[in-house]
XYZ file of C-alpha atoms in Angstrom:
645
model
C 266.045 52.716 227.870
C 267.077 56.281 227.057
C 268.195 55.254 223.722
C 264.882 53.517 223.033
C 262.895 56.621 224.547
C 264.522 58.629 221.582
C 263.913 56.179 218.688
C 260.506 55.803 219.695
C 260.098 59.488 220.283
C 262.209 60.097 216.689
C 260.016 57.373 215.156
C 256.616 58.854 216.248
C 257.901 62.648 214.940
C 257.524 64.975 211.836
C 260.315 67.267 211.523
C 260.543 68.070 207.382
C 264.225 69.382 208.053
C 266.080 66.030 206.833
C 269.587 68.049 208.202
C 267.804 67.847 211.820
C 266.522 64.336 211.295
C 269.948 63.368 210.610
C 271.462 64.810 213.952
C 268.934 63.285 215.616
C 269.896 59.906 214.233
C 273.271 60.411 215.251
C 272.449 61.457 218.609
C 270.837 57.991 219.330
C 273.683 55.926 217.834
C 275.938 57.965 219.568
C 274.534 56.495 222.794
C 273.380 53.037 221.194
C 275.370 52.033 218.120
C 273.271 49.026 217.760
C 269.811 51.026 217.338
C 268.439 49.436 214.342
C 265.790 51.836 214.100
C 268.059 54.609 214.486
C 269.721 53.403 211.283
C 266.810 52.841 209.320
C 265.635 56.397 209.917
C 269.468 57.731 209.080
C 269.464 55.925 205.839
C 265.926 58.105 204.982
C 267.205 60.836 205.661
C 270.724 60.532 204.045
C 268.328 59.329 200.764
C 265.992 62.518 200.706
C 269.460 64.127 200.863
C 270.834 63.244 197.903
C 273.424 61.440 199.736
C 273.635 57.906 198.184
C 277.257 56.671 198.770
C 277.036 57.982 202.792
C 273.498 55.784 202.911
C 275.229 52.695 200.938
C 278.116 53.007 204.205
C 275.365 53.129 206.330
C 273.453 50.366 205.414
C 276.801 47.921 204.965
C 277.994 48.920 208.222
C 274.484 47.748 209.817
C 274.761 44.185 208.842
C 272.280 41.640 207.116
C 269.816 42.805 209.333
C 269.877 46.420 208.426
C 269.742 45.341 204.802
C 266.856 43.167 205.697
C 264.714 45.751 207.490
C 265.625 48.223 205.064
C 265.621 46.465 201.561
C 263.890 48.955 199.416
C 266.028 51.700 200.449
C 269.061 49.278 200.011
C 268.127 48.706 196.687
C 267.045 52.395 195.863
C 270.883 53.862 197.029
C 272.539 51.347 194.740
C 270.217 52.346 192.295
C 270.933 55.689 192.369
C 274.474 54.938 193.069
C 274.777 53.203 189.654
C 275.445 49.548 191.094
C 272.584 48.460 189.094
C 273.435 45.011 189.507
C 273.315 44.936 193.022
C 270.559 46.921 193.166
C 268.648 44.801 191.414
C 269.910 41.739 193.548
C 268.978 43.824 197.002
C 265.367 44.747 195.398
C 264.348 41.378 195.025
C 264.571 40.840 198.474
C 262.350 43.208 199.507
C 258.334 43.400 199.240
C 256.050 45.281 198.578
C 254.409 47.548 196.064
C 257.079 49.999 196.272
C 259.654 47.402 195.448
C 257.834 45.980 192.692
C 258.543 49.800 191.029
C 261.691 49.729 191.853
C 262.638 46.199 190.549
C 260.628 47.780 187.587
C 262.909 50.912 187.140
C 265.859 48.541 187.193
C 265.331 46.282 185.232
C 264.333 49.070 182.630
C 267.993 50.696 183.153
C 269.605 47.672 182.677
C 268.018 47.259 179.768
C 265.892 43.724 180.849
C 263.105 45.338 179.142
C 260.734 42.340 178.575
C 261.210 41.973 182.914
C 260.053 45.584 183.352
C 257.187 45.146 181.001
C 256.087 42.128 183.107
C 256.286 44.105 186.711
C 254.061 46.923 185.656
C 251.400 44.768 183.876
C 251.148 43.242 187.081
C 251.150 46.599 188.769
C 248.442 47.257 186.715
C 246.400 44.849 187.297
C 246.031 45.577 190.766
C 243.965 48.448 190.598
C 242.330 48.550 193.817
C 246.167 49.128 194.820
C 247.412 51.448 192.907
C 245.260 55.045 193.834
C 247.212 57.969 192.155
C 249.930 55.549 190.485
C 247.515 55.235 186.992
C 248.857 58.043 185.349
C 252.622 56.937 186.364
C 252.297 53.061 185.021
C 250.998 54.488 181.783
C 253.636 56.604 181.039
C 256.707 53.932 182.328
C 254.317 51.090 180.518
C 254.787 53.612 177.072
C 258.406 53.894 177.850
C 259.396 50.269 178.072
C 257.245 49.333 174.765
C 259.494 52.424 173.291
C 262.785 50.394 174.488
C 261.670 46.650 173.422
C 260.997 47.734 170.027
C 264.217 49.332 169.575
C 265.800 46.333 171.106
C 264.186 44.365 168.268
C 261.436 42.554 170.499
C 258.222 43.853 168.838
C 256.430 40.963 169.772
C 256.530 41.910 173.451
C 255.460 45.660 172.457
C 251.727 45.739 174.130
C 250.616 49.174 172.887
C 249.438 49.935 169.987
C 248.190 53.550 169.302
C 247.321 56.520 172.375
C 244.227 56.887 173.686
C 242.778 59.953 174.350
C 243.742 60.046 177.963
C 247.459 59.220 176.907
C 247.421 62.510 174.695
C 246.743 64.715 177.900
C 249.546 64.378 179.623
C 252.876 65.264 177.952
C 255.113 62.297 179.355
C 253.055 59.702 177.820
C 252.313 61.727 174.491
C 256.718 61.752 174.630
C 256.858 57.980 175.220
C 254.348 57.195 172.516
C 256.203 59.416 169.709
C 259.127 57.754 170.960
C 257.518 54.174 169.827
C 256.399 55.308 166.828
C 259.766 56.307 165.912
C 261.205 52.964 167.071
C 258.888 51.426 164.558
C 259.882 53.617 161.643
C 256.683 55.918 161.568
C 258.259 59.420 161.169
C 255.548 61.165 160.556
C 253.447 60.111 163.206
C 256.491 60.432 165.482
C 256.554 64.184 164.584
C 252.609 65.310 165.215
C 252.912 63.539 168.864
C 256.268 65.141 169.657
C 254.674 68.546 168.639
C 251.664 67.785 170.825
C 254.152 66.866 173.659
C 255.556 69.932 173.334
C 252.669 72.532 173.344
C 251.265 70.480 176.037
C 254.170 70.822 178.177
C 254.436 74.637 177.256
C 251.723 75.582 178.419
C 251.340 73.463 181.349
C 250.088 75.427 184.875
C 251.754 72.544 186.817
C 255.148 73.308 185.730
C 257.487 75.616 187.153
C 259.632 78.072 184.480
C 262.479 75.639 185.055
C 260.770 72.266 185.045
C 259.258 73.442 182.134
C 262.429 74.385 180.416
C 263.971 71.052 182.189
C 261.380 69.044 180.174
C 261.021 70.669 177.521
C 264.777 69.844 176.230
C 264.341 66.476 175.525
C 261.238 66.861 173.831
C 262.843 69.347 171.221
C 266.107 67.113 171.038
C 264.036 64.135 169.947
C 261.897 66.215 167.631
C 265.733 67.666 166.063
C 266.181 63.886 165.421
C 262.933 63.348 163.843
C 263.087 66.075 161.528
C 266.664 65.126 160.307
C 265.538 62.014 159.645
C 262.804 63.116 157.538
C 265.166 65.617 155.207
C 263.845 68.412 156.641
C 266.927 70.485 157.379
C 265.316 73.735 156.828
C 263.273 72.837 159.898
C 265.886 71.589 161.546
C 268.143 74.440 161.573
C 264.946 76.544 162.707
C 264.623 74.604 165.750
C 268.238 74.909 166.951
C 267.170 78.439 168.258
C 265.058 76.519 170.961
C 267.730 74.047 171.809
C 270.408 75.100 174.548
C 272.282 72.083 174.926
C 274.716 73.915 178.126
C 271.490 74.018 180.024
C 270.829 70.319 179.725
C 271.750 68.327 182.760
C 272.314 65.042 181.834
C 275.256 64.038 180.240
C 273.324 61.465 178.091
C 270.973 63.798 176.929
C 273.359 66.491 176.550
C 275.444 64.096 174.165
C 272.712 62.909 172.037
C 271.583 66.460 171.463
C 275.191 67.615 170.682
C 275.420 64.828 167.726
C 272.055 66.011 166.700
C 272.399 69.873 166.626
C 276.118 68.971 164.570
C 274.211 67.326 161.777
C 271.689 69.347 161.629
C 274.394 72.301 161.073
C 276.121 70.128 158.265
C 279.358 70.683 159.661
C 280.938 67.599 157.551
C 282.379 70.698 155.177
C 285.193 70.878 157.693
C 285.780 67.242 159.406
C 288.181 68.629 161.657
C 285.149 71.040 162.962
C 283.169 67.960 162.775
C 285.066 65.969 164.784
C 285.673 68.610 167.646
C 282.206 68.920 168.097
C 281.405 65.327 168.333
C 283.807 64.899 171.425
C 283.012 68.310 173.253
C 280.559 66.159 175.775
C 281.809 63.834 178.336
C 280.629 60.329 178.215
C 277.386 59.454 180.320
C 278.221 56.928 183.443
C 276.535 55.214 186.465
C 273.126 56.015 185.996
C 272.814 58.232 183.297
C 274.285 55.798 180.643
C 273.129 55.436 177.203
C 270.989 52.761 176.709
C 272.845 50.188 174.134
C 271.223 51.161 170.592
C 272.004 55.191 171.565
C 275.731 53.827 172.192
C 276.022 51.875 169.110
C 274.956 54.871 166.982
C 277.352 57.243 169.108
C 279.944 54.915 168.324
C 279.578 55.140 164.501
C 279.695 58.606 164.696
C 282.437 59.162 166.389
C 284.248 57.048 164.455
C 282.993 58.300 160.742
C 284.474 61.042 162.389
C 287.919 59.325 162.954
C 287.805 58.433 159.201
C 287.390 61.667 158.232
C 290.277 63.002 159.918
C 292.455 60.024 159.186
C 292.941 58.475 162.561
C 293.609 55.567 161.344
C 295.881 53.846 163.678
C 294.513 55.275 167.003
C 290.968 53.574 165.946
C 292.750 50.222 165.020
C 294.395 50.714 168.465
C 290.965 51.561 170.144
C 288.474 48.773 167.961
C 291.433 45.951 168.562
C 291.180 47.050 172.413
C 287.434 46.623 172.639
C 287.464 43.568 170.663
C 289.640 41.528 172.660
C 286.503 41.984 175.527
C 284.397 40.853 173.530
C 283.785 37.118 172.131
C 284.022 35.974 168.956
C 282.235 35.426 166.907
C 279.729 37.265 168.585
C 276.398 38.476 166.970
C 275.308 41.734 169.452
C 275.337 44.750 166.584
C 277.822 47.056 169.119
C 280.744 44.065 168.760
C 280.601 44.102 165.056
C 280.237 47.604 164.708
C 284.257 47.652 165.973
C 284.802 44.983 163.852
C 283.449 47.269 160.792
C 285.648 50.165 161.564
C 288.497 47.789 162.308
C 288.504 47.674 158.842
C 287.857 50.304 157.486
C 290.634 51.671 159.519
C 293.080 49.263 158.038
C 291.642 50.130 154.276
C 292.410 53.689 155.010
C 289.747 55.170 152.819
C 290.280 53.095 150.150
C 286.837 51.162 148.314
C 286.080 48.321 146.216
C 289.292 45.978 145.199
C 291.730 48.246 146.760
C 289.819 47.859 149.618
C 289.812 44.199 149.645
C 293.498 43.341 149.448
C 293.352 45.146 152.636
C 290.547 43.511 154.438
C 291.070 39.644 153.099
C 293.993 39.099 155.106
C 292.227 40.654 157.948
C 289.599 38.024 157.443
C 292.046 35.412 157.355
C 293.563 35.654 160.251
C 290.147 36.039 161.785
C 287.251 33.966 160.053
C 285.118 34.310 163.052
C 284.879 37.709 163.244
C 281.249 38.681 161.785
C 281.996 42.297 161.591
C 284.758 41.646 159.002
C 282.942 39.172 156.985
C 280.392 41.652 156.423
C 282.271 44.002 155.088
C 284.266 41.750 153.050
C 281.114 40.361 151.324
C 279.687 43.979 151.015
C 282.842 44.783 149.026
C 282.815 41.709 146.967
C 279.458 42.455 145.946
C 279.713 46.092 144.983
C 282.468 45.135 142.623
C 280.290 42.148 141.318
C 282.275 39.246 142.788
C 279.169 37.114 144.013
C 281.020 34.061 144.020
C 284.176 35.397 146.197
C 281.444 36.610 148.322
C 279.718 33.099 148.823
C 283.188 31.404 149.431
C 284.390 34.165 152.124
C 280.598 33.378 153.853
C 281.029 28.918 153.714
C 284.542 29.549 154.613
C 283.428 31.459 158.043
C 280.643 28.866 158.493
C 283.101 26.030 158.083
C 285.722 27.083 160.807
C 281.950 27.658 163.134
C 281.457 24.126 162.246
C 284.231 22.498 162.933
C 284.244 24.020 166.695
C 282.696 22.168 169.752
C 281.461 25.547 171.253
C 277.582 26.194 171.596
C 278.520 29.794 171.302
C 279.920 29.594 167.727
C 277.092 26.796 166.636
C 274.487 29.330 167.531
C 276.766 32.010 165.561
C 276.650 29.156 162.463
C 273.282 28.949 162.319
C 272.281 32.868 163.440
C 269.113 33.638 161.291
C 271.002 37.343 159.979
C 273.862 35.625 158.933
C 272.107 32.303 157.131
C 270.167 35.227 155.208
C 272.956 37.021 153.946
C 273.854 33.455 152.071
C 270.393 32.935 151.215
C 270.610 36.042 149.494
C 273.890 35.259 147.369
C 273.296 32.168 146.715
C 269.509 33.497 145.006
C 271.701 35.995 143.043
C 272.867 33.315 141.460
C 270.370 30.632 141.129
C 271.689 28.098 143.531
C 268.205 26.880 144.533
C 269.333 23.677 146.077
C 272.180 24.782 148.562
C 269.205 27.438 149.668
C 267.511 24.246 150.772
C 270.263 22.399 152.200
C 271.157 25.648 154.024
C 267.423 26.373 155.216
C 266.769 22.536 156.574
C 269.973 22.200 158.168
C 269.010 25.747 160.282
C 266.107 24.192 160.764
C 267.157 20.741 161.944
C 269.209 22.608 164.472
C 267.024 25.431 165.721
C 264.125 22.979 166.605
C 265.566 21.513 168.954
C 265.953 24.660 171.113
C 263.190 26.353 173.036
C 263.836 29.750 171.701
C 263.936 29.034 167.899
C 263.557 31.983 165.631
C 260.330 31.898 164.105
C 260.997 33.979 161.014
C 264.123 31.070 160.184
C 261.262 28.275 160.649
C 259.202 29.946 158.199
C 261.597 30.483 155.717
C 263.161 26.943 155.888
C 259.446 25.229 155.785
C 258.516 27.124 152.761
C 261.860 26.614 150.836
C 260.991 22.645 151.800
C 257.695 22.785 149.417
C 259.583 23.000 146.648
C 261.386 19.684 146.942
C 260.581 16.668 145.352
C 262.033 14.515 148.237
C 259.417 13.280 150.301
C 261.846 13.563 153.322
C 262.051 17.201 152.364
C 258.077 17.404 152.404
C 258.151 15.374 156.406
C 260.020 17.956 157.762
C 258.356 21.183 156.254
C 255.379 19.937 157.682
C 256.791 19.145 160.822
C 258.030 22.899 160.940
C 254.670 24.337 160.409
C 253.171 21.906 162.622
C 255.194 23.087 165.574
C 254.813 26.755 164.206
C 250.808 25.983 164.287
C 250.821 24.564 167.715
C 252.360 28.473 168.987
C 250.124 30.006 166.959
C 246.845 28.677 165.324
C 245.501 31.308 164.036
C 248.380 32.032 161.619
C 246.716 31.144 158.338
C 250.240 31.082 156.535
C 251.485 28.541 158.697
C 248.116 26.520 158.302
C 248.560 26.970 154.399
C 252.420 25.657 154.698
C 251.242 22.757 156.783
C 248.551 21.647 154.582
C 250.713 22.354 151.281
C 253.631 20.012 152.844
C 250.745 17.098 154.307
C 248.624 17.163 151.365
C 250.778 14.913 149.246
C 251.734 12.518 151.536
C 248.320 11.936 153.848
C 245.162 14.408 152.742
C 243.163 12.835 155.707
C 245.638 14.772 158.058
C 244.962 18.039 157.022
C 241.430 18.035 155.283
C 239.694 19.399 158.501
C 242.342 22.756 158.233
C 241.446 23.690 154.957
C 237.762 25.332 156.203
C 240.003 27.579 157.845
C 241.695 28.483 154.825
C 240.413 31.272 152.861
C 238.543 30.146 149.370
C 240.510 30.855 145.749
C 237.262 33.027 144.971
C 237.725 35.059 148.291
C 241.327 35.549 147.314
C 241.115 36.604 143.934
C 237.244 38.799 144.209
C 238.610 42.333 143.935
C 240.973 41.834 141.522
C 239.893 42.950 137.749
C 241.362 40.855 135.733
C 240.416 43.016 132.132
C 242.346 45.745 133.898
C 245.140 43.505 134.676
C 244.942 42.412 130.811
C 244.258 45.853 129.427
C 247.383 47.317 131.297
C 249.820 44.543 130.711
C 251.605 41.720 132.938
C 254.839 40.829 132.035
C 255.068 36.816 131.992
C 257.806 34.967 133.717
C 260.490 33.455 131.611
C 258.775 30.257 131.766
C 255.471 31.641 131.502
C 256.403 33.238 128.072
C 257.677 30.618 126.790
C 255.248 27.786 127.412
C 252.897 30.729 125.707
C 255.378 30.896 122.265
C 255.427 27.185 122.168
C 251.762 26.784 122.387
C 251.164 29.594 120.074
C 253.918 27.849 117.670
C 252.000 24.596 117.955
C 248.637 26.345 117.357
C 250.219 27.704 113.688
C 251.946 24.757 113.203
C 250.897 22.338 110.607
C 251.412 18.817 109.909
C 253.401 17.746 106.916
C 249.745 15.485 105.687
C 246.311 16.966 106.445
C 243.022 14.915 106.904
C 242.940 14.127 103.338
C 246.337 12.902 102.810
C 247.322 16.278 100.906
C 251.059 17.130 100.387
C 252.616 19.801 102.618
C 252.883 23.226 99.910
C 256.078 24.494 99.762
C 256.619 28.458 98.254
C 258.176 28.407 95.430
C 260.539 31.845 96.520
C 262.161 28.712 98.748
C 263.015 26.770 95.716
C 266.154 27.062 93.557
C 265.176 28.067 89.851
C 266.385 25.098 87.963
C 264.232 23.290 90.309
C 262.468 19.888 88.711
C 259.646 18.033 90.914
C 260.580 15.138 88.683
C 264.291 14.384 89.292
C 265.735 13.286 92.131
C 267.942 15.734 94.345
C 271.528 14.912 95.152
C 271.948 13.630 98.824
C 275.197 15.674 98.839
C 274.225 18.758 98.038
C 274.599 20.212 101.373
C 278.376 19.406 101.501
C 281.204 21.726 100.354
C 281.998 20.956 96.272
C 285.862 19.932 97.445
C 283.970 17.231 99.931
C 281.565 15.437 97.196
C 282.251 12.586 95.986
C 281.742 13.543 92.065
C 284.627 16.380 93.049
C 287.397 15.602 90.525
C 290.485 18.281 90.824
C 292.226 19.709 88.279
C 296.143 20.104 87.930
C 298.964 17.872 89.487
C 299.238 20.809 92.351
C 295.147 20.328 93.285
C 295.514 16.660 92.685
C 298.443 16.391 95.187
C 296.533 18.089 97.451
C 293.286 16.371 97.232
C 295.567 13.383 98.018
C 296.846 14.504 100.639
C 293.410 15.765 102.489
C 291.668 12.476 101.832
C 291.393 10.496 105.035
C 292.919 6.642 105.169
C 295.469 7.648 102.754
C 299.155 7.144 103.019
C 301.492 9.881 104.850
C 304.537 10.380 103.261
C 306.538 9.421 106.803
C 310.029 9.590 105.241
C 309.682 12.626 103.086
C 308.128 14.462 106.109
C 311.458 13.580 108.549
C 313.483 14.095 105.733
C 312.067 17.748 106.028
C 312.695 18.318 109.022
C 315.559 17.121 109.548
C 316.986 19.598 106.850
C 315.052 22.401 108.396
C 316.855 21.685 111.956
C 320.303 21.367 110.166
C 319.353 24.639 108.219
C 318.685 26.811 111.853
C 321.746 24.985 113.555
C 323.724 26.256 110.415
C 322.146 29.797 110.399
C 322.919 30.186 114.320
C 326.502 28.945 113.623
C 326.726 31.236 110.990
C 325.224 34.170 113.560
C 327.430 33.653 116.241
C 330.909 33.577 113.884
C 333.400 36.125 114.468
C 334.235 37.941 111.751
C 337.837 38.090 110.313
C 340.209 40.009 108.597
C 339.613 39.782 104.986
């Protein structure tokens, strides 16, 4: 009863002093072990106090009924503890609006970006919900759009371009330049980061060291997007501002080291270079780098290795995180070792030197992506297309011949099928483009997640067959491509284009959703296009010399039966219309038949040229036979020792 006095009593309290909440706790559960309440209350306080791994003790310690009653906070310590797994596992459990953020937050550090994207459109929509939360689900929303285009999932980004209420607040002004330099768009990037930045300076809700706390990141990224740009000068200017010691995080801290080196241009000295790069710690738990800031990290540090000639300690290292890895995998960070593998082994050598390096390396390991690559990157900057193409069908051939789903899916991978599109177009092998494309295809539609870009391309390399097989199966891909998205008006022209020669009825009701020729073609001026100059195609030109040879062109008789004219500067000068011209003329004088030689040496020879005639057999042995007793004489004669004379 005591025991349940207190935890009521505790329960129905407000002390702010977490320390005093905490020796209450223990108090109660000194008397009643068991208090569940008591627990839950401990675990709170241990939370506000920062300390995670004494609440994670707590909370196993309680039992499945502790984690029960106390699921978000459960979730939230392993969170923070950097058992992200698990915390995600313990969030789902719970309910509740407060674990829908959390589940949120997770799933955005473990990088399940499309997940995260999901939760907080839901959060969203809830608006009666979600009181002061608007500002907070706008700038997480911004962040996670940020993250799925750098993954390479654009077509789950849902933003588009700030509204004014996003460019008040600095945080979602941040997250915005940070998609914008996902996509590409520099310059844009640069103006929001600068608005970020003179928002957040002269904020009145930020103390001096929150300001200078979030104001470090903001001038980091904008050090990145100025270096992309070229614009060192700027660069260099902006170091002032940057203090990377003060920066707390070790993931931040590292990115802005790697930034602040090349903006300096340090590479003068690689041994400086490479010193700098490795000053900060790596990031753990949860402050990790998310997977693209890794992968670039990584091919720093490493350039850096090259540079100083490390070459066996980053074989050692790339052979050590490739044996964790599968193969053949396709995630960028895999091949990436596989890349410096090799270039470790070529030990700064390029081109063909390079190669006798790197082929047996590919040899011994035809799966591996990474060194493929690189091998047909070499072959083609020394003009070996053809080596190239055989490396890439060899690799596809060993994929083929394996019962694995993982290396089919690696066979027919969209990035690496285009890399052999692209050699084989180098060299005009139209048909095993085809073959290629279709047999993609054949495979990828039969999976739900087919890539849509590989459909596409395989389709439209189908219209240009004459096989009416060919022509079935295009359409089939852009019929399945129309039925996810029907408003696509290339995928309505593919479908059409592939139907319209085998049944018209099928697709005459698409074509009023096809734009007219006319509509095409209105605002182009085609006396501007003339005046300027087009070059023709290769074909084009010359169906326009042989029409403009067969416009000139004459035939031998006109309409009245008159002779061709022939110039007279084309005649010989003893020329006579009258007599008829010798039918051997264009024959050499020795091979006419009016040729008569003169003297017994050119009549000999004239025998002896003239086919059918009789070979003198005999006298031809009989000369050789005295030539071969002539050399055996003259060696005989060589190798005699000479005597006294």
């Amino acid at each position: 009863m005591v025991a349940q006095s207190l935890s009521s009593l505790l329960k129905q309290s407000s002390i702010e002093d977490h320390d005093a909440v905490l020796q209450s706790c223990n108090e109660i559960l000194a008397k009643s072990k068991s208090d569940i309440t008591a627990q839950h209350i401990k675990v709170i306080a241990l939370l506000k106090l920062d300390r995670f791994d004494d609440a994670i003790r707590v909370l196993e310690a309680g039992g499945d009924a502790l984690k029960k009653q106390a699921g978000l906070e459960y979730g939230y310590a392993l969170y923070k503890g950097g058992r992200l797994e698990e915390a995600l596992e313990a969030v789902t459990k719970a309910s509740g609006r407060g674990a829908g953020h959390l589940e949120a937050q997770v799933s955005y550090r473990i990088e399940k970006f499309r997940r995260a994207a999901e939760i907080y459109d839901e959060l969203s929509k809830d608006k009666e919900s979600y009181g002061y939360e608007e500002n907070d689900l706008s700038i997480n929303s911004w962040a996670t759009d940020a993250q799925l285009q750098w993954k390479g999932e654009s077509e789950y980004v849902r933003h588009d371009r700030p509204s004014r209420e996003d460019l008040e607040s600095f945080e979602t002004a941040y997250n915005a330049a940070c998609l914008s330099i996902a996509q590409g768009a520099f310059a844009q990037g640069e103006m929001l980061l600068n608005r970020a930045k003179n928002i957040c300076q002269t904020s009145d809700e930020l103390t001096p060291e929150d300001r200078v706390a979030e104001l470090l990141p903001i001038l980091v990224q904008y050090l990145y997007v100025l270096i992309r740009q070229g614009k060192m000068e700027q660069a260099e200017s902006l170091l002032e501002d940057i203090s990377i010691e003060d920066i707390s995080e070790l993931s931040t801290k590292k990115i802005a080291r790697n930034n602040t080196v090349l903006a300096r241009q340090t590479t003068v000295n690689p041994y400086v270079l490479y010193k700098a790069l490795h000053e900060t710690p790596d990031a753990i738990d949860n402050d990790r780098l998310f997977a693209f800031q890794e992968t670039l990290l990584v091919g720093n540090s490493y350039a850096a290795d090259l540079l100083v000639q490390k070459y066996d300690g980053m074989i050692r290292s790339t052979n050590k995180a490739l044996s964790k890895s599968a193969c053949p995998s396709t995630e960028g960070s895999t091949n990436l070792f596989s890349v410096y593998n090799a270039a470790a082994h070529a030990q700064g050598e390029t081109g063909k030197k390079a190669l006798k390096k790197i082929a047996p390396l590919l040899e011994r390991r035809p799966k591996d992506l990474g060194i493929l690559l690189t091998a047909v990157q070499l072959y083609v900057s020394v003009g070996n297309t053809t080596s190239a193409i055989t490396a890439v069908e060899r690799t596809l051939q060993s994929l083929e011949e394996s019962i694995s789903e993982g290396d089919q899916d690696a066979r027919f991978n969209p990035g690496l099928l285009s890399v052999l599109v692209s050699l084989y177009r180098l060299e005009g092998r139209n048909v095993q483009i085809r073959s290629v494309l279709s047999q993609a295809a054949s495979y990828w539609s039969k999976k739900s997640d087919a890539p849509t870009s590989l459909l596409r391309a395989a389709g439209k390399s189908l219209l240009h067959s004459d096989e009416k097989s060919d022509l079935v199966m295009a359409g089939d891909l852009f019929k399945s491509l129309y039925q996810q998205d029907n408003s696509d008006r290339a995928v309505i022209a593919g479908y059409v284009a592939a139907q319209a020669t085998l049944d018209y009825s099928q697709v005459e009701s698409q074509l009023d959703s096809l734009p007219k020729v006319s509509e095409l073609v209105a605002d182009i001026d085609i006396a501007a296009l003339e005046s300027t100059g087009i070059t023709p195609s290769a074909s084009a030109a010359a169906a326009a010399a042989a029409a403009f040879a067969g416009a000139r062109k004459r035939s031998a008789t006109d309409k009245e039966g008159a002779k061709k004219r022939v110039r007279k500067s084309r005649l010989p000068k003893d020329f006579d219309p009258e007599k008829k011209p010798d039918p051997e003329r264009w024959l050499p004088v020795r091979d006419r038949s009016s040729y008569r030689p003169k003297g017994r040496k050119n009549k000999q020879r004239a025998a002896d040229r003239t086919q059918g005639g009789v070979v003198a057999i005999e006298k031809a042995e009989e000369t050789t036979v005295i030539q071969q007793k002539s050399s055996v004489g003259g060696a005989q004669k060589k190798n005699k020792k000479k005597g006294k004379r």
